[in-house]
mmCIF file of C-alpha atoms in Angstrom:
data_model
loop_
_atom_site.group_PDB
_atom_site.id
_atom_site.type_symbol
_atom_site.label_atom_id
_atom_site.label_comp_id
_atom_site.label_asym_id
_atom_site.label_seq_id
_atom_site.Cartn_x
_atom_site.Cartn_y
_atom_site.Cartn_z
ATOM 1 C CA MET A 21 -9.940 40.495 34.652
ATOM 2 C CA THR A 22 -13.622 40.043 35.391
ATOM 3 C CA LYS A 23 -13.708 36.936 37.550
ATOM 4 C CA ILE A 24 -11.839 34.168 39.335
ATOM 5 C CA GLU A 25 -12.789 30.674 38.213
ATOM 6 C CA THR A 26 -14.099 28.349 40.921
ATOM 7 C CA THR A 27 -14.520 24.603 41.361
ATOM 8 C CA THR A 28 -14.611 21.931 44.069
ATOM 9 C CA ALA A 29 -12.396 18.981 44.949
ATOM 10 C CA GLY A 30 -15.102 16.477 44.031
ATOM 11 C CA SER A 31 -17.472 14.992 46.576
ATOM 12 C CA LEU A 32 -20.584 16.988 47.437
ATOM 13 C CA PRO A 33 -23.433 16.120 49.802
ATOM 14 C CA ARG A 34 -25.689 13.363 48.513
ATOM 15 C CA THR A 35 -29.410 13.678 49.003
ATOM 16 C CA GLN A 36 -30.965 11.299 51.489
ATOM 17 C CA ALA A 37 -32.817 9.662 48.597
ATOM 18 C CA LEU A 38 -29.512 8.906 46.879
ATOM 19 C CA ILE A 39 -27.927 7.570 50.081
ATOM 20 C CA ASP A 40 -30.958 5.360 50.722
ATOM 21 C CA ALA A 41 -30.952 4.099 47.124
ATOM 22 C CA ASN A 42 -27.278 3.156 47.388
ATOM 23 C CA SER A 43 -27.903 1.399 50.677
ATOM 24 C CA ALA A 44 -30.723 -0.615 49.099
ATOM 25 C CA ARG A 45 -28.673 -1.856 46.124
ATOM 26 C CA THR A 46 -28.019 -5.586 45.923
ATOM 27 C CA VAL A 47 -24.486 -6.931 45.981
ATOM 28 C CA ALA A 48 -23.094 -9.387 43.435
ATOM 29 C CA ASP A 49 -21.768 -12.805 44.368
ATOM 30 C CA ASP A 50 -18.249 -11.406 44.759
ATOM 31 C CA GLY A 51 -19.444 -9.603 47.891
ATOM 32 C CA PHE A 52 -18.552 -6.060 46.894
ATOM 33 C CA THR A 53 -19.902 -5.203 43.422
ATOM 34 C CA LEU A 54 -23.100 -3.153 43.683
ATOM 35 C CA GLN A 55 -25.874 -3.818 41.184
ATOM 36 C CA SER A 56 -27.732 -1.036 39.399
ATOM 37 C CA THR A 57 -31.274 -0.781 38.107
ATOM 38 C CA PRO A 58 -32.852 1.592 35.567
ATOM 39 C CA GLU A 59 -34.647 3.299 38.444
ATOM 40 C CA TYR A 60 -31.391 3.826 40.317
ATOM 41 C CA ASP A 61 -29.635 5.139 37.211
ATOM 42 C CA ALA A 62 -32.463 7.607 36.604
ATOM 43 C CA LEU A 63 -32.187 8.835 40.193
ATOM 44 C CA VAL A 64 -28.449 9.489 39.769
ATOM 45 C CA THR A 65 -29.028 11.365 36.503
ATOM 46 C CA GLU A 66 -31.554 13.640 38.183
ATOM 47 C CA ALA A 67 -29.338 14.147 41.235
ATOM 48 C CA VAL A 68 -26.357 15.144 39.082
ATOM 49 C CA ARG A 69 -28.481 17.646 37.183
ATOM 50 C CA ASP A 70 -29.634 19.169 40.468
ATOM 51 C CA VAL A 71 -26.167 19.303 42.059
ATOM 52 C CA VAL A 72 -24.652 20.983 38.996
ATOM 53 C CA GLU A 73 -27.413 23.599 39.026
ATOM 54 C CA ARG A 74 -26.887 24.238 42.721
ATOM 55 C CA GLN A 75 -23.151 24.719 42.195
ATOM 56 C CA ARG A 76 -23.890 27.127 39.350
ATOM 57 C CA GLU A 77 -26.256 29.160 41.547
ATOM 58 C CA LEU A 78 -23.509 29.508 44.187
ATOM 59 C CA GLY A 79 -20.941 30.775 41.707
ATOM 60 C CA ILE A 80 -19.021 27.565 40.915
ATOM 61 C CA THR A 81 -17.826 27.996 37.328
ATOM 62 C CA GLN A 82 -16.266 24.537 36.819
ATOM 63 C CA PRO A 83 -18.795 22.186 38.428
ATOM 64 C CA GLY A 84 -18.426 18.483 39.025
ATOM 65 C CA ASP A 85 -20.956 15.694 39.333
ATOM 66 C CA GLY A 86 -20.503 15.646 43.125
ATOM 67 C CA GLU A 87 -19.074 12.123 42.700
ATOM 68 C CA PHE A 88 -22.666 10.902 42.662
ATOM 69 C CA GLY A 89 -21.681 8.016 40.399
ATOM 70 C CA LYS A 90 -19.481 6.758 43.230
ATOM 71 C CA ALA A 91 -21.558 4.871 45.782
ATOM 72 C CA MET A 92 -22.054 6.283 49.263
ATOM 73 C CA SER A 93 -24.647 4.567 51.467
ATOM 74 C CA SER A 94 -23.955 6.430 54.709
ATOM 75 C CA PRO A 95 -24.083 10.186 55.450
ATOM 76 C CA VAL A 96 -20.465 9.940 56.656
ATOM 77 C CA ASP A 97 -18.126 8.141 54.270
ATOM 78 C CA TYR A 98 -14.552 9.301 53.692
ATOM 79 C CA GLY A 99 -13.716 6.520 51.247
ATOM 80 C CA ALA A 100 -16.169 6.763 48.328
ATOM 81 C CA TRP A 101 -13.523 8.403 46.120
ATOM 82 C CA TRP A 102 -11.505 5.153 46.440
ATOM 83 C CA THR A 103 -13.993 2.312 46.929
ATOM 84 C CA TYR A 104 -15.737 3.105 43.631
ATOM 85 C CA SER A 105 -12.689 1.649 41.835
ATOM 86 C CA PHE A 106 -13.463 -1.798 43.255
ATOM 87 C CA GLN A 107 -16.631 -1.789 41.144
ATOM 88 C CA ARG A 108 -14.827 -1.055 37.891
ATOM 89 C CA ASN A 109 -11.861 -3.426 37.803
ATOM 90 C CA LYS A 110 -11.405 -7.194 37.527
ATOM 91 C CA GLY A 111 -8.733 -9.054 39.434
ATOM 92 C CA LEU A 112 -10.101 -8.220 42.890
ATOM 93 C CA SER A 113 -11.722 -10.451 45.490
ATOM 94 C CA LEU A 114 -12.498 -10.466 49.190
ATOM 95 C CA THR A 115 -9.809 -12.118 51.304
ATOM 96 C CA GLY A 116 -10.241 -10.363 54.652
ATOM 97 C CA ASP A 117 -6.955 -8.519 54.142
ATOM 98 C CA ASN A 118 -7.159 -4.776 53.648
ATOM 99 C CA PRO A 119 -5.437 -1.594 54.880
ATOM 100 C CA PHE A 120 -7.533 -1.677 58.052
ATOM 101 C CA THR A 121 -6.970 -5.322 59.019
ATOM 102 C CA GLN A 122 -3.432 -6.112 57.881
ATOM 103 C CA GLU A 123 -0.630 -6.511 60.396
ATOM 104 C CA PRO A 124 1.647 -3.491 61.029
ATOM 105 C CA VAL A 125 4.668 -3.270 58.736
ATOM 106 C CA ARG A 126 7.999 -1.746 59.679
ATOM 107 C CA SER A 127 10.097 0.136 57.157
ATOM 108 C CA THR A 128 13.880 0.321 57.154
ATOM 109 C CA PRO A 129 16.282 2.760 55.461
ATOM 110 C CA GLY A 130 16.137 2.181 51.721
ATOM 111 C CA ASN A 131 13.094 -0.091 52.083
ATOM 112 C CA VAL A 132 9.976 2.026 52.508
ATOM 113 C CA GLN A 133 6.706 0.115 52.940
ATOM 114 C CA LEU A 134 3.199 1.171 53.871
ATOM 115 C CA THR A 135 1.908 -0.068 57.201
ATOM 116 C CA SER A 136 -1.731 -0.619 58.152
ATOM 117 C CA PHE A 137 -4.115 2.299 58.579
ATOM 118 C CA PRO A 138 -4.499 1.721 62.353
ATOM 119 C CA ASP A 139 -0.696 1.837 62.638
ATOM 120 C CA ARG A 140 -0.436 5.320 61.123
ATOM 121 C CA ARG A 141 1.830 7.500 63.224
ATOM 122 C CA ASP A 142 -0.783 10.235 63.795
ATOM 123 C CA TRP A 143 -3.358 7.587 64.708
ATOM 124 C CA THR A 144 -1.059 5.999 67.284
ATOM 125 C CA ILE A 145 0.094 9.296 68.815
ATOM 126 C CA PHE A 146 -3.541 10.300 69.364
ATOM 127 C CA ALA A 147 -4.884 6.795 69.923
ATOM 128 C CA GLU A 148 -7.356 7.835 72.629
ATOM 129 C CA ALA A 149 -8.857 10.576 70.479
ATOM 130 C CA TYR A 150 -9.134 8.343 67.415
ATOM 131 C CA ALA A 151 -10.788 5.605 69.478
ATOM 132 C CA ASP A 152 -13.319 7.966 71.053
ATOM 133 C CA PRO A 153 -16.607 7.855 69.081
ATOM 134 C CA ASN A 154 -17.446 11.331 70.397
ATOM 135 C CA SER A 155 -14.236 12.992 69.167
ATOM 136 C CA GLY A 156 -15.570 13.765 65.685
ATOM 137 C CA MET A 157 -12.635 11.918 64.111
ATOM 138 C CA GLY A 158 -14.467 8.881 62.739
ATOM 139 C CA THR A 159 -14.356 8.213 59.003
ATOM 140 C CA GLY A 160 -17.829 6.739 58.693
ATOM 141 C CA LYS A 161 -18.930 3.638 56.845
ATOM 142 C CA ASN A 162 -17.933 2.632 53.329
ATOM 143 C CA ALA A 163 -20.491 1.421 50.807
ATOM 144 C CA THR A 164 -18.641 -1.816 50.058
ATOM 145 C CA GLU A 165 -16.175 -4.284 51.525
ATOM 146 C CA TRP A 166 -12.453 -3.910 50.741
ATOM 147 C CA PRO A 167 -11.080 -6.502 48.319
ATOM 148 C CA ALA A 168 -7.481 -7.460 47.595
ATOM 149 C CA THR A 169 -5.757 -7.891 44.253
ATOM 150 C CA THR A 170 -5.851 -11.620 43.531
ATOM 151 C CA GLY A 171 -5.643 -11.639 39.728
ATOM 152 C CA GLU A 172 -4.740 -9.500 36.735
ATOM 153 C CA ILE A 173 -6.149 -5.973 36.941
ATOM 154 C CA GLU A 174 -8.459 -5.242 34.018
ATOM 155 C CA TYR A 175 -10.808 -2.297 33.578
ATOM 156 C CA VAL A 176 -14.476 -3.288 33.269
ATOM 157 C CA GLY A 177 -16.058 0.032 34.187
ATOM 158 C CA GLN A 178 -16.825 1.216 30.658
ATOM 159 C CA ASP A 179 -20.572 1.469 31.216
ATOM 160 C CA ALA A 180 -20.133 3.159 34.603
ATOM 161 C CA ILE A 181 -17.772 5.875 33.382
ATOM 162 C CA ALA A 182 -19.910 6.401 30.276
ATOM 163 C CA SER A 183 -22.859 7.007 32.588
ATOM 164 C CA ASP A 184 -20.826 9.463 34.689
ATOM 165 C CA VAL A 185 -19.775 11.354 31.569
ATOM 166 C CA ARG A 186 -23.262 11.385 30.115
ATOM 167 C CA ASN A 187 -24.855 12.602 33.354
ATOM 168 C CA LEU A 188 -22.426 15.482 33.818
ATOM 169 C CA ALA A 189 -22.313 16.514 30.160
ATOM 170 C CA SER A 190 -26.102 16.686 29.981
ATOM 171 C CA ALA A 191 -26.217 18.888 33.091
ATOM 172 C CA LEU A 192 -23.727 21.458 31.792
ATOM 173 C CA GLU A 193 -24.694 24.613 29.953
ATOM 174 C CA ALA A 194 -23.138 25.711 26.685
ATOM 175 C CA GLY A 195 -19.555 26.873 27.263
ATOM 176 C CA GLU A 196 -19.405 25.359 30.735
ATOM 177 C CA ARG A 197 -16.587 22.890 31.472
ATOM 178 C CA GLY A 198 -17.062 20.330 34.201
ATOM 179 C CA PHE A 199 -14.863 17.710 35.799
ATOM 180 C CA ILE A 200 -15.024 14.116 36.991
ATOM 181 C CA THR A 201 -12.758 12.568 39.609
ATOM 182 C CA ALA A 202 -10.866 9.302 39.187
ATOM 183 C CA ILE A 203 -8.393 7.518 41.425
ATOM 184 C CA ALA A 204 -4.681 7.679 40.545
ATOM 185 C CA PRO A 205 -2.624 4.481 40.119
ATOM 186 C CA GLY A 206 -0.570 4.946 43.288
ATOM 187 C CA SER A 207 -3.637 5.330 45.464
ATOM 188 C CA ALA A 208 -5.519 2.500 43.739
ATOM 189 C CA ALA A 209 -2.614 0.152 44.443
ATOM 190 C CA ARG A 210 -2.782 0.651 48.203
ATOM 191 C CA ILE A 211 -5.111 -2.330 48.554
ATOM 192 C CA GLN A 212 -3.602 -5.658 49.560
ATOM 193 C CA ASN A 213 -1.584 -7.240 46.737
ATOM 194 C CA ASP A 214 -1.754 -11.048 46.638
ATOM 195 C CA PHE A 215 -0.995 -11.498 42.953
ATOM 196 C CA TYR A 216 1.789 -9.341 41.553
ATOM 197 C CA ALA A 217 5.410 -10.104 42.371
ATOM 198 C CA SER A 218 6.224 -6.602 43.582
ATOM 199 C CA GLU A 219 4.699 -3.302 44.554
ATOM 200 C CA GLN A 220 6.040 -1.790 41.345
ATOM 201 C CA GLU A 221 4.276 -4.428 39.258
ATOM 202 C CA HIS A 222 1.059 -3.843 41.186
ATOM 203 C CA ILE A 223 1.156 -0.098 40.528
ATOM 204 C CA ASP A 224 2.058 -0.684 36.880
ATOM 205 C CA ALA A 225 -0.954 -2.960 36.485
ATOM 206 C CA TRP A 226 -3.315 -0.141 37.397
ATOM 207 C CA ILE A 227 -1.892 2.213 34.750
ATOM 208 C CA PRO A 228 -3.590 0.858 31.587
ATOM 209 C CA ALA A 229 -6.824 0.160 33.447
ATOM 210 C CA LEU A 230 -7.137 3.675 34.794
ATOM 211 C CA HIS A 231 -5.919 5.260 31.556
ATOM 212 C CA GLU A 232 -9.087 3.904 29.973
ATOM 213 C CA GLU A 233 -11.214 5.712 32.553
ATOM 214 C CA TYR A 234 -9.264 8.954 32.219
ATOM 215 C CA LYS A 235 -9.521 8.886 28.430
ATOM 216 C CA ALA A 236 -13.289 8.408 28.549
ATOM 217 C CA VAL A 237 -13.541 11.659 30.505
ATOM 218 C CA THR A 238 -11.188 13.789 28.410
ATOM 219 C CA ASP A 239 -12.583 12.420 25.126
ATOM 220 C CA ALA A 240 -15.854 14.044 26.181
ATOM 221 C CA GLY A 241 -14.107 17.394 26.638
ATOM 222 C CA LEU A 242 -14.348 17.188 30.428
ATOM 223 C CA ILE A 243 -11.554 17.626 32.969
ATOM 224 C CA VAL A 244 -10.409 14.462 34.719
ATOM 225 C CA GLN A 245 -9.202 15.016 38.287
ATOM 226 C CA LEU A 246 -6.754 12.361 39.431
ATOM 227 C CA ASP A 247 -7.203 11.864 43.164
ATOM 228 C CA ASP A 248 -3.853 10.897 44.652
ATOM 229 C CA PRO A 249 -3.594 11.562 48.385
ATOM 230 C CA SER A 250 -0.936 8.846 48.439
ATOM 231 C CA LEU A 251 1.627 11.429 47.297
ATOM 232 C CA ALA A 252 1.480 13.293 50.613
ATOM 233 C CA GLU A 253 -0.600 11.060 52.874
ATOM 234 C CA ASN A 254 1.687 8.033 52.551
ATOM 235 C CA TRP A 255 4.260 9.777 54.748
ATOM 236 C CA ASP A 256 2.058 9.191 57.795
ATOM 237 C CA GLN A 257 1.482 5.546 56.793
ATOM 238 C CA ILE A 258 5.187 4.702 56.968
ATOM 239 C CA ASN A 259 6.437 3.534 60.346
ATOM 240 C CA PRO A 260 8.931 4.541 61.593
ATOM 241 C CA GLU A 261 9.247 7.920 59.863
ATOM 242 C CA PRO A 262 11.491 7.519 56.803
ATOM 243 C CA SER A 263 14.133 9.909 55.540
ATOM 244 C CA VAL A 264 12.839 12.542 53.139
ATOM 245 C CA GLU A 265 15.196 11.158 50.504
ATOM 246 C CA ASP A 266 13.703 7.668 50.773
ATOM 247 C CA TYR A 267 10.180 9.069 50.725
ATOM 248 C CA LEU A 268 10.782 11.128 47.602
ATOM 249 C CA ALA A 269 12.104 8.053 45.781
ATOM 250 C CA PHE A 270 9.006 6.139 46.953
ATOM 251 C CA THR A 271 6.758 8.980 45.772
ATOM 252 C CA GLN A 272 8.443 9.444 42.407
ATOM 253 C CA ILE A 273 7.262 5.959 41.466
ATOM 254 C CA ARG A 274 3.685 7.176 41.936
ATOM 255 C CA ILE A 275 4.313 10.341 39.915
ATOM 256 C CA ASP A 276 5.848 8.261 37.124
ATOM 257 C CA ALA A 277 2.722 6.084 37.155
ATOM 258 C CA ILE A 278 0.531 9.165 36.758
ATOM 259 C CA ASN A 279 2.595 10.414 33.838
ATOM 260 C CA GLU A 280 2.347 7.049 32.112
ATOM 261 C CA ALA A 281 -1.405 6.766 32.773
ATOM 262 C CA ILE A 282 -2.175 10.198 31.262
ATOM 263 C CA LYS A 283 0.128 9.834 28.263
ATOM 264 C CA GLY A 284 -1.606 11.063 25.109
ATOM 265 C CA LEU A 285 -4.356 12.943 26.974
ATOM 266 C CA PRO A 286 -4.819 16.714 26.583
ATOM 267 C CA LYS A 287 -2.722 18.226 29.362
ATOM 268 C CA GLU A 288 -5.157 21.078 29.924
ATOM 269 C CA LEU A 289 -7.882 18.543 30.748
ATOM 270 C CA VAL A 290 -5.916 16.765 33.474
ATOM 271 C CA ARG A 291 -5.970 17.922 37.098
ATOM 272 C CA LEU A 292 -4.029 16.302 39.938
ATOM 273 C CA HIS A 293 -5.517 16.472 43.421
ATOM 274 C CA LEU A 294 -2.993 16.421 46.266
ATOM 275 C CA CYS A 295 -4.025 16.143 49.894
ATOM 276 C CA TRP A 296 -2.889 14.852 53.260
ATOM 277 C CA GLY A 297 -5.959 12.721 53.874
ATOM 278 C CA SER A 298 -9.396 14.104 54.587
ATOM 279 C CA TRP A 299 -10.081 12.653 58.029
ATOM 280 C CA HIS A 300 -10.643 15.173 60.846
ATOM 281 C CA GLY A 301 -7.536 14.345 62.849
ATOM 282 C CA PRO A 302 -4.604 16.333 64.292
ATOM 283 C CA HIS A 303 -2.376 15.599 61.258
ATOM 284 C CA THR A 304 0.749 16.321 63.278
ATOM 285 C CA THR A 305 2.731 13.830 61.197
ATOM 286 C CA ASP A 306 1.882 15.306 57.788
ATOM 287 C CA ILE A 307 4.908 15.835 55.586
ATOM 288 C CA GLU A 308 5.663 19.484 54.874
ATOM 289 C CA LEU A 309 4.934 20.731 51.370
ATOM 290 C CA LYS A 310 8.459 22.103 51.003
ATOM 291 C CA HIS A 311 9.800 18.544 50.910
ATOM 292 C CA ILE A 312 7.535 17.237 48.152
ATOM 293 C CA LEU A 313 6.619 20.224 45.982
ATOM 294 C CA LYS A 314 9.346 19.715 43.380
ATOM 295 C CA THR A 315 8.422 16.036 43.035
ATOM 296 C CA VAL A 316 4.721 16.840 42.691
ATOM 297 C CA LEU A 317 5.482 19.423 40.020
ATOM 298 C CA SER A 318 7.064 16.701 37.883
ATOM 299 C CA ALA A 319 3.554 15.417 37.152
ATOM 300 C CA ASN A 320 2.727 16.306 33.551
ATOM 301 C CA VAL A 321 -0.688 17.779 34.343
ATOM 302 C CA GLY A 322 -2.395 21.050 33.501
ATOM 303 C CA GLN A 323 -3.778 21.756 36.978
ATOM 304 C CA VAL A 324 -2.803 20.943 40.549
ATOM 305 C CA SER A 325 -5.467 20.955 43.257
ATOM 306 C CA PHE A 326 -4.172 21.104 46.834
ATOM 307 C CA GLU A 327 -5.105 21.913 50.416
ATOM 308 C CA ALA A 328 -4.431 25.547 51.270
ATOM 309 C CA ALA A 329 -7.135 26.363 53.808
ATOM 310 C CA ASN A 330 -6.881 23.927 56.687
ATOM 311 C CA ALA A 331 -4.993 24.979 59.781
ATOM 312 C CA ARG A 332 -2.143 22.508 59.258
ATOM 313 C CA HIS A 333 -1.252 23.669 55.759
ATOM 314 C CA GLU A 334 -2.588 27.178 55.096
ATOM 315 C CA HIS A 335 0.797 28.734 55.893
ATOM 316 C CA GLU A 336 2.379 26.805 53.032
ATOM 317 C CA TRP A 337 1.196 29.312 50.435
ATOM 318 C CA GLU A 338 4.591 30.831 51.148
ATOM 319 C CA ILE A 339 6.243 27.664 49.812
ATOM 320 C CA TRP A 340 4.527 28.237 46.482
ATOM 321 C CA GLU A 341 5.746 31.829 46.499
ATOM 322 C CA GLU A 342 9.312 30.854 47.376
ATOM 323 C CA ASN A 343 9.326 28.246 44.601
ATOM 324 C CA LYS A 344 7.474 30.161 41.897
ATOM 325 C CA ALA A 345 10.493 29.884 39.604
ATOM 326 C CA ILE A 346 9.953 26.125 39.276
ATOM 327 C CA ILE A 347 6.177 26.284 38.717
ATOM 328 C CA PRO A 348 5.618 25.409 35.030
ATOM 329 C CA ASP A 349 4.392 28.390 33.031
ATOM 330 C CA ASP A 350 1.321 26.499 31.837
ATOM 331 C CA LEU A 351 0.301 25.062 35.216
ATOM 332 C CA VAL A 352 -2.967 26.230 36.745
ATOM 333 C CA LEU A 353 -3.095 26.268 40.551
ATOM 334 C CA VAL A 354 -6.317 25.066 42.203
ATOM 335 C CA PRO A 355 -5.873 25.969 45.883
ATOM 336 C CA GLY A 356 -8.391 24.989 48.510
ATOM 337 C CA VAL A 357 -9.714 28.207 50.010
ATOM 338 C CA VAL A 358 -12.469 26.650 52.129
ATOM 339 C CA SER A 359 -11.795 23.584 54.238
ATOM 340 C CA HIS A 360 -13.544 20.261 54.684
ATOM 341 C CA SER A 361 -11.982 19.859 58.137
ATOM 342 C CA THR A 362 -13.927 22.448 60.147
ATOM 343 C CA ASN A 363 -17.560 23.333 60.722
ATOM 344 C CA LEU A 364 -16.660 27.019 60.691
ATOM 345 C CA VAL A 365 -17.853 28.680 57.501
ATOM 346 C CA GLU A 366 -15.052 30.846 56.138
ATOM 347 C CA HIS A 367 -15.801 34.550 55.752
ATOM 348 C CA PRO A 368 -15.844 35.630 52.087
ATOM 349 C CA ASP A 369 -13.140 38.204 52.795
ATOM 350 C CA LEU A 370 -10.855 35.468 54.142
ATOM 351 C CA VAL A 371 -11.596 33.429 51.026
ATOM 352 C CA ALA A 372 -10.710 36.458 48.905
ATOM 353 C CA GLN A 373 -7.433 36.918 50.794
ATOM 354 C CA ARG A 374 -6.477 33.293 50.217
ATOM 355 C CA ILE A 375 -7.254 33.535 46.509
ATOM 356 C CA ALA A 376 -5.255 36.754 46.168
ATOM 357 C CA ARG A 377 -2.137 35.099 47.613
ATOM 358 C CA PHE A 378 -1.973 32.638 44.748
ATOM 359 C CA ALA A 379 -3.123 35.099 42.098
ATOM 360 C CA LYS A 380 -0.110 37.250 42.950
ATOM 361 C CA ILE A 381 2.207 34.258 42.490
ATOM 362 C CA VAL A 382 1.066 32.968 39.077
ATOM 363 C CA GLY A 383 -1.514 35.496 37.914
ATOM 364 C CA PRO A 384 -5.289 35.410 38.405
ATOM 365 C CA GLU A 385 -5.891 33.690 35.068
ATOM 366 C CA ARG A 386 -3.961 30.689 36.385
ATOM 367 C CA VAL A 387 -5.894 30.307 39.640
ATOM 368 C CA ILE A 388 -9.095 28.337 40.162
ATOM 369 C CA ALA A 389 -10.430 28.671 43.707
ATOM 370 C CA SER A 390 -11.615 25.409 45.221
ATOM 371 C CA THR A 391 -12.270 23.391 48.359
ATOM 372 C CA ASP A 392 -9.464 21.601 50.201
ATOM 373 C CA CYS A 393 -11.033 18.161 49.703
ATOM 374 C CA GLY A 394 -14.459 16.786 49.022
ATOM 375 C CA LEU A 395 -17.195 18.096 51.309
ATOM 376 C CA GLY A 396 -19.711 15.307 50.785
ATOM 377 C CA GLY A 397 -19.676 12.684 53.532
ATOM 378 C CA ARG A 398 -17.316 14.756 55.674
ATOM 379 C CA ILE A 399 -19.314 17.730 56.972
ATOM 380 C CA HIS A 400 -23.035 18.359 57.344
ATOM 381 C CA PRO A 401 -24.720 19.221 54.025
ATOM 382 C CA GLN A 402 -26.060 22.522 55.337
ATOM 383 C CA ILE A 403 -22.533 23.592 56.271
ATOM 384 C CA ALA A 404 -21.061 22.290 53.013
ATOM 385 C CA TRP A 405 -23.405 24.396 50.912
ATOM 386 C CA ALA A 406 -22.742 27.432 53.082
ATOM 387 C CA LYS A 407 -19.024 26.971 52.446
ATOM 388 C CA LEU A 408 -19.589 26.866 48.685
ATOM 389 C CA ASP A 409 -21.662 30.018 48.956
ATOM 390 C CA SER A 410 -18.738 31.682 50.725
ATOM 391 C CA LEU A 411 -16.354 30.331 48.083
ATOM 392 C CA GLY A 412 -18.380 31.883 45.279
ATOM 393 C CA GLU A 413 -18.717 35.219 47.056
ATOM 394 C CA GLY A 414 -15.042 35.223 48.038
ATOM 395 C CA ALA A 415 -14.041 34.701 44.412
ATOM 396 C CA ARG A 416 -16.097 37.720 43.422
ATOM 397 C CA ARG A 417 -14.493 39.825 46.154
ATOM 398 C CA ALA A 418 -10.995 38.656 45.226
ATOM 399 C CA VAL A 419 -11.175 40.513 41.912
ATOM 400 C CA ALA A 420 -10.797 43.809 43.739
ATOM 401 C CA ARG A 421 -7.654 42.559 45.517
ATOM 402 C CA ILE A 422 -5.593 41.599 42.472
#
């Protein structure tokens, strides 16, 4: 064993030039589709090349494109991983209804429904802190408005994903494997549905559309990372708190959608990213991993990326250890060993300790050290790069511990 592989969870700090260029883009008549120009496309290509090289210099062995193909026009933006999908699918339009503006929804036993974002249980418990602009808990500004589903979902992002693939592939060195993030069906379907007869039909509609995006990535020999915070984060968006049994049934629908959307794709090129939401809040109403791990492991993916560094979930490495018998033999674990939720830069020895925990559970060859969530748009760029430096050094130090 000569090294521990390393990667990130996706978003990395955009340059100011890229943020400014996104902010200056014109918007189509629909009110949310951003227009590109050859000059803008060239800027993104150059930025991806630079961000891949910077990752490489810091010891990241499976680099991503930083999500630079996903628009972010503000230094703080927690939603770029999601809002990019509005640009790439037909059947959406602005109605004024979105997860931030809709009326609160109450769930009942056997009838779990998502409520509005402002009605989240953690957000209401700590209402004063969330409302305080000086608390550090704001989620920034998104690059586009939030549409609703008002027609049949159809993928129209072929040129955009081809550009993402081309930019990353051209930045990689021989033998280097990179990854591109893409939203999962369950998370994509959390926008307002004004067209399909049921939530199930709405989720199902996203499956073939997103399969096309996933396939474009894996056909190029790249890893596709399916971002699906809905698997864990939804728990907090259900009011009142449901039974675990009801929640698992609700979540299994989303796992089934993933499995259908990745059908026929090389398993080893599919990574699932699980998180509890990347905002800098107390997260006191996060569901515990022990309740959902078995359900998550029913996803037919080759890698699972998950938060394992932040203070609310670091202790749950023990849940992986206690359940190692049900971890598929071919599953690669991608634990977060540096966090997006603190300005403290983790010491490389702490990073090494965190890596060693998982290496002892499944073996070092089945561990890729990562970040908890995306760093771009969530912490200051200077701190983000320092964290990746610590990640790379910690991975080198971990070799001596396993």
